[in-house]
Coordinates of C-alpha atoms and ligand atoms in Angstrom, one line a residue:
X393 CA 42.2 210.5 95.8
X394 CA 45.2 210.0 93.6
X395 CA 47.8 208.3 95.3
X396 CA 51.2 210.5 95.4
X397 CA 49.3 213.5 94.8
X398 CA 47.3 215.4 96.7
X399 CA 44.4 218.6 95.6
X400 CA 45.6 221.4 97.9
X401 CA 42.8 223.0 99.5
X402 CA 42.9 227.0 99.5
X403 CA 40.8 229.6 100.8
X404 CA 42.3 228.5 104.3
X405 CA 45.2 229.3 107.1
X406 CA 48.1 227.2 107.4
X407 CA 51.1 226.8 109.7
X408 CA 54.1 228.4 108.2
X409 CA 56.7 227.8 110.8
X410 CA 57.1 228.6 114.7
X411 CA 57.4 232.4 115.2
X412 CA 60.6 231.8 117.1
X413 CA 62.1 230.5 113.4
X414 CA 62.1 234.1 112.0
X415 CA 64.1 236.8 114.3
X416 CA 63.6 240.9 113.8
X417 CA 64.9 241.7 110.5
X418 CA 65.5 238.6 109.3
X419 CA 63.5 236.7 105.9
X420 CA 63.0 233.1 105.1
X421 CA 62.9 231.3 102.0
X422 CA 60.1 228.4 101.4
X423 CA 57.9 226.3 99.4
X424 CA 54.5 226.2 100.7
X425 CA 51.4 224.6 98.4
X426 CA 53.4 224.1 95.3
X427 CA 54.4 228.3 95.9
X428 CA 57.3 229.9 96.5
X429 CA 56.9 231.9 99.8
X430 CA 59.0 234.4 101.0
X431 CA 58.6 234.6 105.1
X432 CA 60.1 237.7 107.2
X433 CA 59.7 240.3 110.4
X434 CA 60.0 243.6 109.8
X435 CA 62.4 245.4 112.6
X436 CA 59.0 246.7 114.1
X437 CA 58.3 243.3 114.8
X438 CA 55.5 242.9 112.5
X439 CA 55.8 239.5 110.2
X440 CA 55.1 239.4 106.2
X441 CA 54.8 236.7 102.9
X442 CA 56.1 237.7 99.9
X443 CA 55.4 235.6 97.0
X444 CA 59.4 235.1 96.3
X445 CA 59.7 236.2 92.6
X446 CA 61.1 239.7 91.5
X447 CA 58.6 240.7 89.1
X448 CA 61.5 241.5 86.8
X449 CA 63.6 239.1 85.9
X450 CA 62.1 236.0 88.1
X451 CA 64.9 234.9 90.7
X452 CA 63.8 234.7 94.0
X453 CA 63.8 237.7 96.4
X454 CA 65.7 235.0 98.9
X455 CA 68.3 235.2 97.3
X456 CA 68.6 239.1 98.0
X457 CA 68.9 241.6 101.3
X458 CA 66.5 242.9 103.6
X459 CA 67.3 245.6 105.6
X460 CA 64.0 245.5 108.1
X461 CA 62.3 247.4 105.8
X462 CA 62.5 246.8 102.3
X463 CA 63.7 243.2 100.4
X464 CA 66.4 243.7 97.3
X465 CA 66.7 241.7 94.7
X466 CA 70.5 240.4 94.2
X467 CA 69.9 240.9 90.5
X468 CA 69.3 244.6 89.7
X469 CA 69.0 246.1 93.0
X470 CA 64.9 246.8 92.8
X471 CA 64.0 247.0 96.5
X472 CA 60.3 245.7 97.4
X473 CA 58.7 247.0 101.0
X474 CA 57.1 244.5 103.1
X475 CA 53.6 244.4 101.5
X476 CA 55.2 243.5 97.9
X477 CA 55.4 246.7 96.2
X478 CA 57.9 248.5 94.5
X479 CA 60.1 251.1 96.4
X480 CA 62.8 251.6 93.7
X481 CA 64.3 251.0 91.0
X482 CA 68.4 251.7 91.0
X483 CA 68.6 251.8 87.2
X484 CA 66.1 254.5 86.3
X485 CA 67.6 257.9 85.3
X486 CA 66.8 261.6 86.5
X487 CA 64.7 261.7 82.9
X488 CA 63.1 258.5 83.4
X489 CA 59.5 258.2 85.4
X490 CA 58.4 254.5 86.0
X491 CA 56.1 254.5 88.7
X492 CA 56.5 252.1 90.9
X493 CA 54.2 251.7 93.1
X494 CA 52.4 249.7 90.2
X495 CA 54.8 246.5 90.5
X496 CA 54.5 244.1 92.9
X497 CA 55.9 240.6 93.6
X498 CA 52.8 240.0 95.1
X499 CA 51.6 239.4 98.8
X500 CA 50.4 236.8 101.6
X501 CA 48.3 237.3 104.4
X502 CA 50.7 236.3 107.0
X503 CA 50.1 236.8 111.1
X504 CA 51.3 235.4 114.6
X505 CA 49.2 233.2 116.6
X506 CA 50.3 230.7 119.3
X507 CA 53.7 231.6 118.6
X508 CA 53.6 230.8 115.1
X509 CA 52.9 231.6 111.9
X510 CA 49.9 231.4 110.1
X511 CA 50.0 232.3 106.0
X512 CA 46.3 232.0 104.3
X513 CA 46.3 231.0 100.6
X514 CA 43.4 232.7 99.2
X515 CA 41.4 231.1 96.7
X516 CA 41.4 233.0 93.3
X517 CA 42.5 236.4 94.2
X518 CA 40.4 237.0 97.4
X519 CA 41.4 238.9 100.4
X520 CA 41.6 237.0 104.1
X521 CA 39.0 239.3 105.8
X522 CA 36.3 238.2 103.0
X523 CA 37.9 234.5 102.7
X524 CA 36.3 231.9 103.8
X525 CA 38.3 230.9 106.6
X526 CA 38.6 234.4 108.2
X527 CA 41.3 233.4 110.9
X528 CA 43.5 230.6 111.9
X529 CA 41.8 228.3 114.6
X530 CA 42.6 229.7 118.4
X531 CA 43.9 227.1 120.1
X532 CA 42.4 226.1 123.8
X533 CA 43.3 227.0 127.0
X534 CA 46.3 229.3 125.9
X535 CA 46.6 232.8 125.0
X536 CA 46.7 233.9 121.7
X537 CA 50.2 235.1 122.3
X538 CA 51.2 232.1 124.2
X539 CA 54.4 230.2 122.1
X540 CA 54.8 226.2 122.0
X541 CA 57.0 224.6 124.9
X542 CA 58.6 222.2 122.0
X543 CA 58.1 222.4 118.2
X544 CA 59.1 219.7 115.8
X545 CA 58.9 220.1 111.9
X546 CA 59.8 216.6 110.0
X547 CA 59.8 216.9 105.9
X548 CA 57.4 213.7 104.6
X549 CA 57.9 212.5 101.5
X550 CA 54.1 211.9 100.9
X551 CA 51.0 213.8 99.8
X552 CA 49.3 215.9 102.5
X553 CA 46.6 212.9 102.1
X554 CA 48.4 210.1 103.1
X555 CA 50.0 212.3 106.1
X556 CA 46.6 212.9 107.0
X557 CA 44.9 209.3 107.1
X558 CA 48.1 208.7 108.6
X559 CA 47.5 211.5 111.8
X560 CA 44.1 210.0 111.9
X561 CA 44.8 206.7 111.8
X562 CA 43.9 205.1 115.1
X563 CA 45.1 201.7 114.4
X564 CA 48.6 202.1 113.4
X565 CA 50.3 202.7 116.7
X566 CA 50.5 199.0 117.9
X567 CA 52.3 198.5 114.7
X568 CA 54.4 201.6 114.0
X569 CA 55.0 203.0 117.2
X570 CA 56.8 200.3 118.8
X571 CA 59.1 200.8 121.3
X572 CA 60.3 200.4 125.0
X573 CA 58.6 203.5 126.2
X574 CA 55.2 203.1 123.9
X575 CA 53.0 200.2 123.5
X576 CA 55.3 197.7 125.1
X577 CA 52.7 194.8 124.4
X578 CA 52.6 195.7 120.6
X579 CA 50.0 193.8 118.8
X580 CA 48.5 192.6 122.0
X581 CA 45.2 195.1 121.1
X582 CA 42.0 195.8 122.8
X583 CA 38.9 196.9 122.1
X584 CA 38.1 200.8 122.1
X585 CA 34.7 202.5 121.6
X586 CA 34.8 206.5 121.3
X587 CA 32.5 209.3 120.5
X588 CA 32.8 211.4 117.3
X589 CA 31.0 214.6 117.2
X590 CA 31.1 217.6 113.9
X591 CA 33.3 220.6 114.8
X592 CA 34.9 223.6 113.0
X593 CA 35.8 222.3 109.9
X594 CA 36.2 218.8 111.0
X595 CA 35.3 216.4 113.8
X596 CA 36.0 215.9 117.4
X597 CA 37.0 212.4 119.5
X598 CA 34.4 213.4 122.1
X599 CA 36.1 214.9 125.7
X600 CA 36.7 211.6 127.5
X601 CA 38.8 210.8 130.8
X602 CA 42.0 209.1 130.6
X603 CA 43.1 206.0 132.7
X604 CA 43.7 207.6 136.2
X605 CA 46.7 204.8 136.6
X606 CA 48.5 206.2 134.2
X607 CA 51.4 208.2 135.5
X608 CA 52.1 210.5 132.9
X609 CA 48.7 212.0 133.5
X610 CA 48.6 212.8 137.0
X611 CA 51.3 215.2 136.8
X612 CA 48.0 217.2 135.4
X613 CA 45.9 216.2 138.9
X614 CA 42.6 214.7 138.8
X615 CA 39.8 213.5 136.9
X616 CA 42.3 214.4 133.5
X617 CA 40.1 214.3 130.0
X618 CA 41.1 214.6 126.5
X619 CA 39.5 216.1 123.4
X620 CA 41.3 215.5 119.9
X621 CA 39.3 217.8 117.4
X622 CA 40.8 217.4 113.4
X623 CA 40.2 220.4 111.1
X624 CA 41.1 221.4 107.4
X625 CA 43.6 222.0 106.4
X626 CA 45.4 219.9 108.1
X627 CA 45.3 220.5 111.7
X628 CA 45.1 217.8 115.0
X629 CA 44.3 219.8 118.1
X630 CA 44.8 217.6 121.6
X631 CA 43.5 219.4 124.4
X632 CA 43.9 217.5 127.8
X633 CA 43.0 218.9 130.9
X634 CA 43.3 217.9 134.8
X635 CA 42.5 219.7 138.0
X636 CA 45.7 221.5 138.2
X637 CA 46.9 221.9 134.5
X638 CA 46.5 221.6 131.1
X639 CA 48.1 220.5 127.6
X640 CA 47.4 220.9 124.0
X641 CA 49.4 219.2 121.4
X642 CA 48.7 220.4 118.1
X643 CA 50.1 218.7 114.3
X644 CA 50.1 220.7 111.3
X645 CA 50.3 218.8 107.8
X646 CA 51.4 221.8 105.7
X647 CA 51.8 220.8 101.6
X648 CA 55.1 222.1 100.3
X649 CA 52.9 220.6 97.1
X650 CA 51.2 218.1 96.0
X651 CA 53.6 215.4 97.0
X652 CA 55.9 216.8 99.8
X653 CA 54.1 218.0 103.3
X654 CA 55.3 219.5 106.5
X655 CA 54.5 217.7 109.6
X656 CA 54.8 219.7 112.8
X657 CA 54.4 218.4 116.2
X658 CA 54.4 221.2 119.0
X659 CA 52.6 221.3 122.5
X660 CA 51.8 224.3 124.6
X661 CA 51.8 223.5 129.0
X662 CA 51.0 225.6 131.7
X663 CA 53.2 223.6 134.2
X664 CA 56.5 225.6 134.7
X665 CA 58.9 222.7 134.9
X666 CA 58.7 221.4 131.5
X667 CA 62.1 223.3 130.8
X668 CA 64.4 220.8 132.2
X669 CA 62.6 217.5 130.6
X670 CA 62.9 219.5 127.2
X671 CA 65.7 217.5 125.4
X672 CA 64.0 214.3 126.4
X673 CA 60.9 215.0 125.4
X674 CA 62.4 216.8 122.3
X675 CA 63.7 213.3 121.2
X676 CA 60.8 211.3 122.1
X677 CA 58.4 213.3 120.0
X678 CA 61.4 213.4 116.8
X679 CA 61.6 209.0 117.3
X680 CA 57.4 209.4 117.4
X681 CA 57.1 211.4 114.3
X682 CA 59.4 209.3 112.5
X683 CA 58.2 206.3 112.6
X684 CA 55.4 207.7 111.2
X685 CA 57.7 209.5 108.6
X686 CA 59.6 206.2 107.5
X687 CA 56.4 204.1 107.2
X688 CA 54.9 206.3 104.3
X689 CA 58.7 206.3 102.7
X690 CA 58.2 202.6 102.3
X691 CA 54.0 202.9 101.9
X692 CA 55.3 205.4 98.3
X693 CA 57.2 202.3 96.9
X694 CA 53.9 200.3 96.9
X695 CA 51.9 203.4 95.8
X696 CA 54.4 204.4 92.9
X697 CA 52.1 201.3 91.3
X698 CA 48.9 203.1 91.9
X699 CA 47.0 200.8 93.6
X700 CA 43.6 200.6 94.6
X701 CA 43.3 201.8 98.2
X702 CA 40.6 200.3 100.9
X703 CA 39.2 202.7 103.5
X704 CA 37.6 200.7 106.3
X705 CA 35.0 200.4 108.7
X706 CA 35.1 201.5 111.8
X707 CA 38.9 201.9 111.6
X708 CA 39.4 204.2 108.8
X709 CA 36.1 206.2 108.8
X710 CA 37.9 209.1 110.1
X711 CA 39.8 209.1 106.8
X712 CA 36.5 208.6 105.1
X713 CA 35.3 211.8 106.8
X714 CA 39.0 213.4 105.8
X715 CA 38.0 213.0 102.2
X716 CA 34.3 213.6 102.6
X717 CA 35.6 217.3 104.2
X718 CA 38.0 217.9 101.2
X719 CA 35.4 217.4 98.5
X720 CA 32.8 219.4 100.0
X721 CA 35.5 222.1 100.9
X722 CA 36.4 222.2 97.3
X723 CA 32.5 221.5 96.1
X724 CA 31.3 224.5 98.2
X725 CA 33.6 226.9 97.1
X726 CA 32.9 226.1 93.5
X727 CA 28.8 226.6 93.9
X728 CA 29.7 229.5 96.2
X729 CA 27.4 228.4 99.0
X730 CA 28.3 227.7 102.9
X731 CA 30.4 225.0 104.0
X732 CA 28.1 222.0 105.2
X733 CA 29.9 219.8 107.5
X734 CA 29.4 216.5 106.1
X735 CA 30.3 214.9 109.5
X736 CA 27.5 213.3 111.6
X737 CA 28.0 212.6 115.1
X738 CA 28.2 209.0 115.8
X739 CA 30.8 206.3 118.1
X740 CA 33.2 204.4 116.4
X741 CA 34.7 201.2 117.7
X742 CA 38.2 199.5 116.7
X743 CA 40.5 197.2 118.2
X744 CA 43.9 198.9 118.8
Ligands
LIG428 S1 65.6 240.3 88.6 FE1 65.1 241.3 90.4 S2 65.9 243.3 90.1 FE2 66.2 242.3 88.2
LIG429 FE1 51.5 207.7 114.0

């Protein structure tokens, strides 16, 4: 692991933005694993990923017009439809036959899932339905059409690694996370003990219950358990569930590239009320996610020295089992074999 930079795993489905971002006929300009993506929704409704280049003269198609149908450049006029090919060029003569249905500014995969969406970076050229990742990860509980309640998206100014051992960190919280409405006995830790178990692409904190004292839980009813599975690329799926409803959370660590990363924070709920409490909870999960923000904004002065890093027992083996997925991710592809998930099940105990 080098310490500002981070390998960008491809071959996989990542979180592009909420669906809501992106209205009918309108296009979005971004920079997703070091790439520059061009996101939009077709009047029909349908969405697409351009990669955002004219193939003429290089300027970004953002920087253009799209009518629902077709992008122009704001160069030269050549329009592109939604699948990155050619439709015309304004310049060529009644004497003059380019065909243009051989230029393209190339496409993404791009489709809608839980209200948001998903773009896969293939690995060398391949196409999603023979990719190794075929589709994103369905999340519990909630249709596939079913959008987040809340979605938060703060920039980090850190490789997707460190916003990863970060997410997974399960010791940070009495120190970062400080505040009147979290952890009010900071530093006063005890011990916790927790199953780990293998899952898709990563590793789940084994479905548990949750203290039946706490408040905040029995809005969901009785007997409320929690399952926290972590998956590449980048994903932390929370699924807790009581007698009478049910919650996931999910974070998204997206690479902008190798030293920038989108971290999302967005929860789906099946009580009705939520509505109300939105601007509250709204700020509580941006103060959340920003402490964790500011912390690696002061962890990059240290690591601008390129330190050695310590990962540690039992603490950090979740990060251990981050970088253990990476490599083999990266290893498999390159022997073109099956993914082995190099996770074995096992409890892991911490003070926190
Ligand atoms: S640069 Fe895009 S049309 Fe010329
Ligand atoms: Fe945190």
């Amino acid at each position: 692991m080098n310490n500002l930079e981070a390998d960008l795993l491809r071959g996989l489905w990542y979180v592009a933005c909420p669906s809501s971002e992106i209205a009918a006929g309108k296009m979005l300009g971004k920079t997703l694993m070091g790439e520059p993506v061009l996101i939009g929704r077709a009047a029909n409704g349908s969405v697409f990923a351009l990669r955002d280049i004219c193939p003429h003269r290089g300027i970004p198609l953002r920087h253009g017009w799209f009518d629902g149908e077709t992008v122009q450049c704001c160069y030269h006029g050549w329009r592109f439809d939604t699948g990155g090919t050619c439709v015309e060029i304004p310049s060529t003569h009644a004497a003059q036959t380019i065909d243009t249905s051989k230029i393209t500014c190339g496409a993404y995969a791009a489709r809608e899932q839980n209200g948001l969406i998903w773009i896969y970076f293939p690995e060398n050229g391949e196409r999603p339905e023979d990719g190794r990742q075929p589709a994103p990860p369905l999340l519990p509980d909630f249709a596939a059409d079913a959008a987040p309640q809340l979605a938060i998206m703060l920039p980090f100014v850190c490789s997707v690694d460190h916003a990863a051992l970060g997410l997974m960190d399960p010791t940070h919280a009495a120190f970062v996370h400080t505040s009147w409405w979290f952890k009010k006995n900071a530093k006063r830790l005890r011990p916790k003990e927790k199953p780990f178990a293998p899952s898709e692409l990563g590793w789940a904190m084994v479905r548990h219950k949750l203290p039946p004292q706490n408040i905040a839980y029995k809005v969901l009813g009785d007997d409320v358990t929690t399952e926290i599975r972590y998956a590449l690329p980048g994903l932390r799926i929370e699924h807790i569930q009581g007698s009478k409803h049910s919650v996931v959370g999910l974070t998204s660590i997206t690479p902008i590239d190798s030293t920038h990363t989108e971290v999302r924070q967005m929860f789906w709920a099946s009580m009705g009320w939520v509505r109300p409490f939105k601007p509250l909870i709204r700020h509580l999960m941006t103060v959340f996610l920003d402490q964790d923000r500011r912390v690696v904004v002061q962890q990059r002065e240290g690591l601008k020295y390129n330190p050695k890093l310590m990962l540690i027992n039992d603490a950090d083996t979740q990060g251990r089992w981050w970088m253990q997925l990476k490599d083999e991710w990266v290893r498999s592809g390159a022997e073109n074999r099956p993914f082995q998930n190099p996770v074995k099940a096992r409890t892991l105990r911490w003070m926190s």
